[in-house]
XYZ file of C-alpha atoms in Angstrom:
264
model
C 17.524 -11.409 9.341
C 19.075 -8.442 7.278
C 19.708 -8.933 3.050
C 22.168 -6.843 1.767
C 24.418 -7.622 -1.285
C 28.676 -7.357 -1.435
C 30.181 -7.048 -4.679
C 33.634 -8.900 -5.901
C 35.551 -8.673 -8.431
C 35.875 -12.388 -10.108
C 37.168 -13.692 -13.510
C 37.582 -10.343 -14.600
C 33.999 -8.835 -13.518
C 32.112 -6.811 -11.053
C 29.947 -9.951 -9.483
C 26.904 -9.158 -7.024
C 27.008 -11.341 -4.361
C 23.404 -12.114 -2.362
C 23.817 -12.158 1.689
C 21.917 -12.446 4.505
C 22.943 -11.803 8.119
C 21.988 -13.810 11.218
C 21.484 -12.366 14.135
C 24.252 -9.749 13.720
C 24.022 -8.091 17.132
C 25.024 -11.024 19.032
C 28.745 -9.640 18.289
C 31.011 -11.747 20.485
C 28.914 -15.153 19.147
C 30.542 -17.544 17.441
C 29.901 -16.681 13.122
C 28.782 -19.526 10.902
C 28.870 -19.163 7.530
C 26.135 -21.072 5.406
C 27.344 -22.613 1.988
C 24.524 -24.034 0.118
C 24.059 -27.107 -2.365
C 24.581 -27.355 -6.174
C 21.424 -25.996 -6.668
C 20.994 -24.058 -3.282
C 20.546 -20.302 -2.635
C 20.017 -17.610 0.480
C 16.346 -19.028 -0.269
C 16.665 -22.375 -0.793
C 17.610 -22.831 2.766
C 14.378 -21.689 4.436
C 14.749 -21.092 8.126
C 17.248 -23.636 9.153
C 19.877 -20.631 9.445
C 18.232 -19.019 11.840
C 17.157 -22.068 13.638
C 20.405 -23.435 13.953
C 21.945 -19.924 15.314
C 18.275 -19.622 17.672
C 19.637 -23.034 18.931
C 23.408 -22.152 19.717
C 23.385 -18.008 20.128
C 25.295 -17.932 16.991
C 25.925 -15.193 14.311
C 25.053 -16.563 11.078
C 26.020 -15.477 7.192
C 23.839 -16.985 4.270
C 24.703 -16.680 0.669
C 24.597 -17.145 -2.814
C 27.475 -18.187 -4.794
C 27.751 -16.405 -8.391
C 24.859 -17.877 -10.829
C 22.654 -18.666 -7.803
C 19.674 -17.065 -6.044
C 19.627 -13.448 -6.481
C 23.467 -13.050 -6.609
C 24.890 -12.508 -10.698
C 23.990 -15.184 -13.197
C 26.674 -16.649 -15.396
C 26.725 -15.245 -18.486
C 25.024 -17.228 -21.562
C 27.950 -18.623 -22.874
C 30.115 -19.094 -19.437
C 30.642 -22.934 -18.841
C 32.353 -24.349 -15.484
C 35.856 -26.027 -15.028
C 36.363 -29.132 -13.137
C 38.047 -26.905 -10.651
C 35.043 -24.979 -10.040
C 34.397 -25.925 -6.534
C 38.108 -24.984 -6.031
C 37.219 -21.323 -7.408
C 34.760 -21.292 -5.004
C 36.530 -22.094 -2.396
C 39.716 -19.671 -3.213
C 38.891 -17.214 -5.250
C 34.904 -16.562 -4.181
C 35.196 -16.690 -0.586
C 38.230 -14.956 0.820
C 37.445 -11.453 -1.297
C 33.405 -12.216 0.092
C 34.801 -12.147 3.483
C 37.094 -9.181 2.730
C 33.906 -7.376 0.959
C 31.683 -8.115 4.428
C 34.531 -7.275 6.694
C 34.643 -10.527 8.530
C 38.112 -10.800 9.879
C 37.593 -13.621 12.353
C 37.853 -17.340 11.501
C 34.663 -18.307 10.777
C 32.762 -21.533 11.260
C 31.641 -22.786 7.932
C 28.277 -25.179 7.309
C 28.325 -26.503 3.802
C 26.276 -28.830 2.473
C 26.739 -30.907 -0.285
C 29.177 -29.094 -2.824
C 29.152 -26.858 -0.313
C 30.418 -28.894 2.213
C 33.480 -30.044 -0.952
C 33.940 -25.967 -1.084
C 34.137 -25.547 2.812
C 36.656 -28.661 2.935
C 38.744 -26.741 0.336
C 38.827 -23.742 1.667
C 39.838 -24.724 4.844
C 42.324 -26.946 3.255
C 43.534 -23.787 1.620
C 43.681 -21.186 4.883
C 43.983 -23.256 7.757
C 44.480 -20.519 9.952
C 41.738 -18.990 8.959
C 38.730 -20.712 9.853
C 37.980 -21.933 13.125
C 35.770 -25.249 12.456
C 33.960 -27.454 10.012
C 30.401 -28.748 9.294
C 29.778 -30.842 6.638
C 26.556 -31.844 5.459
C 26.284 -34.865 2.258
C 29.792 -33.330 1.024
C 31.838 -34.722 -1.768
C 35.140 -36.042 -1.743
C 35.086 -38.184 -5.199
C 32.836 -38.820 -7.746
C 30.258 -42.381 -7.845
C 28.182 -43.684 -10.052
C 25.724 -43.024 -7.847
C 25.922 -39.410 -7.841
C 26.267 -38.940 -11.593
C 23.200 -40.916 -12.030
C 21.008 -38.987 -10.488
C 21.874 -35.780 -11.767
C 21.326 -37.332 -15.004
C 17.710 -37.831 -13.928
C 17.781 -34.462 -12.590
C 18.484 -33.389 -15.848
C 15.945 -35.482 -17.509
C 13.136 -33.529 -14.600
C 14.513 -30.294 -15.609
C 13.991 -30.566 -19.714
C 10.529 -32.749 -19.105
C 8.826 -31.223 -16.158
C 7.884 -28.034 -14.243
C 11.276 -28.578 -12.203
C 12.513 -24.793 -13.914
C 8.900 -23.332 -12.821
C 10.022 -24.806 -9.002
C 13.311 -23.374 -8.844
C 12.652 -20.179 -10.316
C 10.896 -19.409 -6.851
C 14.594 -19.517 -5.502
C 16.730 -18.072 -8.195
C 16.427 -15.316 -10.436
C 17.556 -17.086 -13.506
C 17.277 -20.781 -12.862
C 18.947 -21.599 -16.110
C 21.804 -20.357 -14.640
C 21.571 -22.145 -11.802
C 20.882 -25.362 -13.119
C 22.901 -25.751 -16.044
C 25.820 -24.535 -14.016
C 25.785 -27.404 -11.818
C 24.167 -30.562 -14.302
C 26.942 -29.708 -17.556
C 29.769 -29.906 -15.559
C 28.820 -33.148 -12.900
C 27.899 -34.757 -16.074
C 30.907 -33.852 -17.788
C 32.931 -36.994 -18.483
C 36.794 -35.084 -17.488
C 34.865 -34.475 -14.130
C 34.793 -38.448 -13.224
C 38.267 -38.186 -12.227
C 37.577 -34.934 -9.836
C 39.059 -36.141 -6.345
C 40.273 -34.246 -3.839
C 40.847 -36.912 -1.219
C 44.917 -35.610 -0.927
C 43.945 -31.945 -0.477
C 41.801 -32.999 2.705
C 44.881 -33.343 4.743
C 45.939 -29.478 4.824
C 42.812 -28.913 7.559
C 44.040 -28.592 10.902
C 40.511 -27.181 12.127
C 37.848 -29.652 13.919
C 35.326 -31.217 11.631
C 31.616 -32.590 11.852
C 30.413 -34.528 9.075
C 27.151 -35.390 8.453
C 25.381 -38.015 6.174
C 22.459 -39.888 5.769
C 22.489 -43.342 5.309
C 20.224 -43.492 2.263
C 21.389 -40.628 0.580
C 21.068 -41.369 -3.314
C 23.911 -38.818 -4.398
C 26.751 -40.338 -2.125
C 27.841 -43.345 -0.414
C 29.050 -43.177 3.887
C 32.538 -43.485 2.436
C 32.583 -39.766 1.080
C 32.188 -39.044 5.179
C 34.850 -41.580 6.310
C 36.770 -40.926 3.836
C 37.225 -37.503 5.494
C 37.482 -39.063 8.602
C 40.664 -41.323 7.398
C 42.274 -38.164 5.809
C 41.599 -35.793 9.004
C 41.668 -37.171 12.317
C 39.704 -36.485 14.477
C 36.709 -36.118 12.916
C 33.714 -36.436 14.573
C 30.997 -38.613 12.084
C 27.494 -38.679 12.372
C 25.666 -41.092 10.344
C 21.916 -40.753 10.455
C 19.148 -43.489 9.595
C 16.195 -42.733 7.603
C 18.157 -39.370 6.208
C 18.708 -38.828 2.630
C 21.109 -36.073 1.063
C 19.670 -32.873 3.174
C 20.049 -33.854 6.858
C 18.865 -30.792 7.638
C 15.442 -30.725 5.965
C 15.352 -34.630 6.829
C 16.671 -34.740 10.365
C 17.015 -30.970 11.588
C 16.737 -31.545 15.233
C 19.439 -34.093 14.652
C 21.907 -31.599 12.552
C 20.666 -28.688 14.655
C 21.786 -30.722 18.298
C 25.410 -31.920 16.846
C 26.317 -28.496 15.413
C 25.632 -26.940 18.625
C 27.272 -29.284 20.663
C 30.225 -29.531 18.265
C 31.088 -25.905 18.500
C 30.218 -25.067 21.795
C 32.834 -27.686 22.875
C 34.826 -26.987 20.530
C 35.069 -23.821 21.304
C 35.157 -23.786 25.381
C 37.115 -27.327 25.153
């Protein structure tokens, strides 16, 4: 695995963007791009990457988003919109791909806001990308979810939880507070973009465990309903990170998924 760094120009800045490439060589192999959690990085992710692309001779592409890992840190006083995984998905990835040079359709792997960015941005360019996993994403907001980022706020003021994810980014502040203020801000109840689903016209995977404690098995079907046909796989005994839960699982249904996908 190679780190380099691309830089974009975003809301009016130069913004350093952390990468990692995958197995670059294999050059006619399928490209997945990696699109981490709300409180993911290049790091957080470990060496499922590079497991997953062992597993299917893929080409893989890990990242930060802005305020994350060792990419650019918001600035002190920048807060998020409710649209901010739609910023992401439009305004963040397509100049990131132009800044790398990718001019293939990609296969993105998003987990959970991730997974809500990769569902938008292949809502958005649906010529563009040629397939869909999606790990825990979000589709709407439950009670559930909110209320346990409120005890993940609680962990971060009242234990070493800033000391734990400072080993992944370099400003965890950033990081954290990025994600927790906005989830927990009251305008974002109503975020929903159930409707929007229906642009994708690429194949989708979507993964969830069946006691995951930030999201119900109807964020998953509720993809399913909005973009047939998606293939579901509900897993027992999984909570919100298949892939640290079940990665032989996650690992065996991506593969499959795009290799048929691919050579249907």
């Amino acid at each position: 695995m190679s780190t380099t760094f691309a830089t974009i120009d975003w809301r009016g800045r130069a913004v350093r963007i952390e990468c990692e490439w995958i197995a670059p060589e294999r050059g006619d192999a399928p490209l997945v791009v990696f699109l981490h959690e709300g409180l993911g990085s290049v790091a957080m992710w470990k060496d499922f990457p590079a497991q997953l692309c062992a597993a299917g001779g893929f080409r893989g592409l890990v990242f930060s988003r802005p305020g994350y890992g060792r990419s650019t840190p918001r600035d002190a006083d920048e807060t998020w919109d409710v649209d901010f995984m739609h910023r992401q998905a439009h305004e963040v990835l397509p100049p990131l791909f132009d800044a790398l040079g990718i001019a293939e359709a990609p296969w993105l792997f998003g987990h959970s806001d991730g997974g809500s960015i990769a569902l938008l941005h292949a809502a958005r360019f649906a010529d563009k990308i040629a397939g869909l996993v999606v790990l825990a994403p979000h589709i709407f907001v439950e009670d559930k979810t909110v209320a346990n980022i409120e005890l993940a706020r609680s962990a971060y003021l009242d234990t070493d939880l800033p000391q734990k994810l400072g080993r992944y980014h370099d400003d965890p502040d950033s990081a954290f507070w990025g994600w927790n203020r906005i989830w927990l801000h009251p305008p974002f109840r109503h975020w929903n973009i159930e409707a929007e689903l229906e642009g994708i016209r690429c194949p989708v995977l979507a993964i969830q465990g069946e006691d995951d404690a930030y999201g119900t098995l109807q964020q998953i079907r509720g993809i399913a309903s909005r973009v047939p046909p998606t293939q579901l796989l509900e897993l027992p005994d999984c909570g919100h990170s298949p892939h640290r839960d079940q990665p032989q699982a996650v690992i065996d249904a991506t593969v499959s998924f795009i290799h048929n996908r691919r050579h249907p």
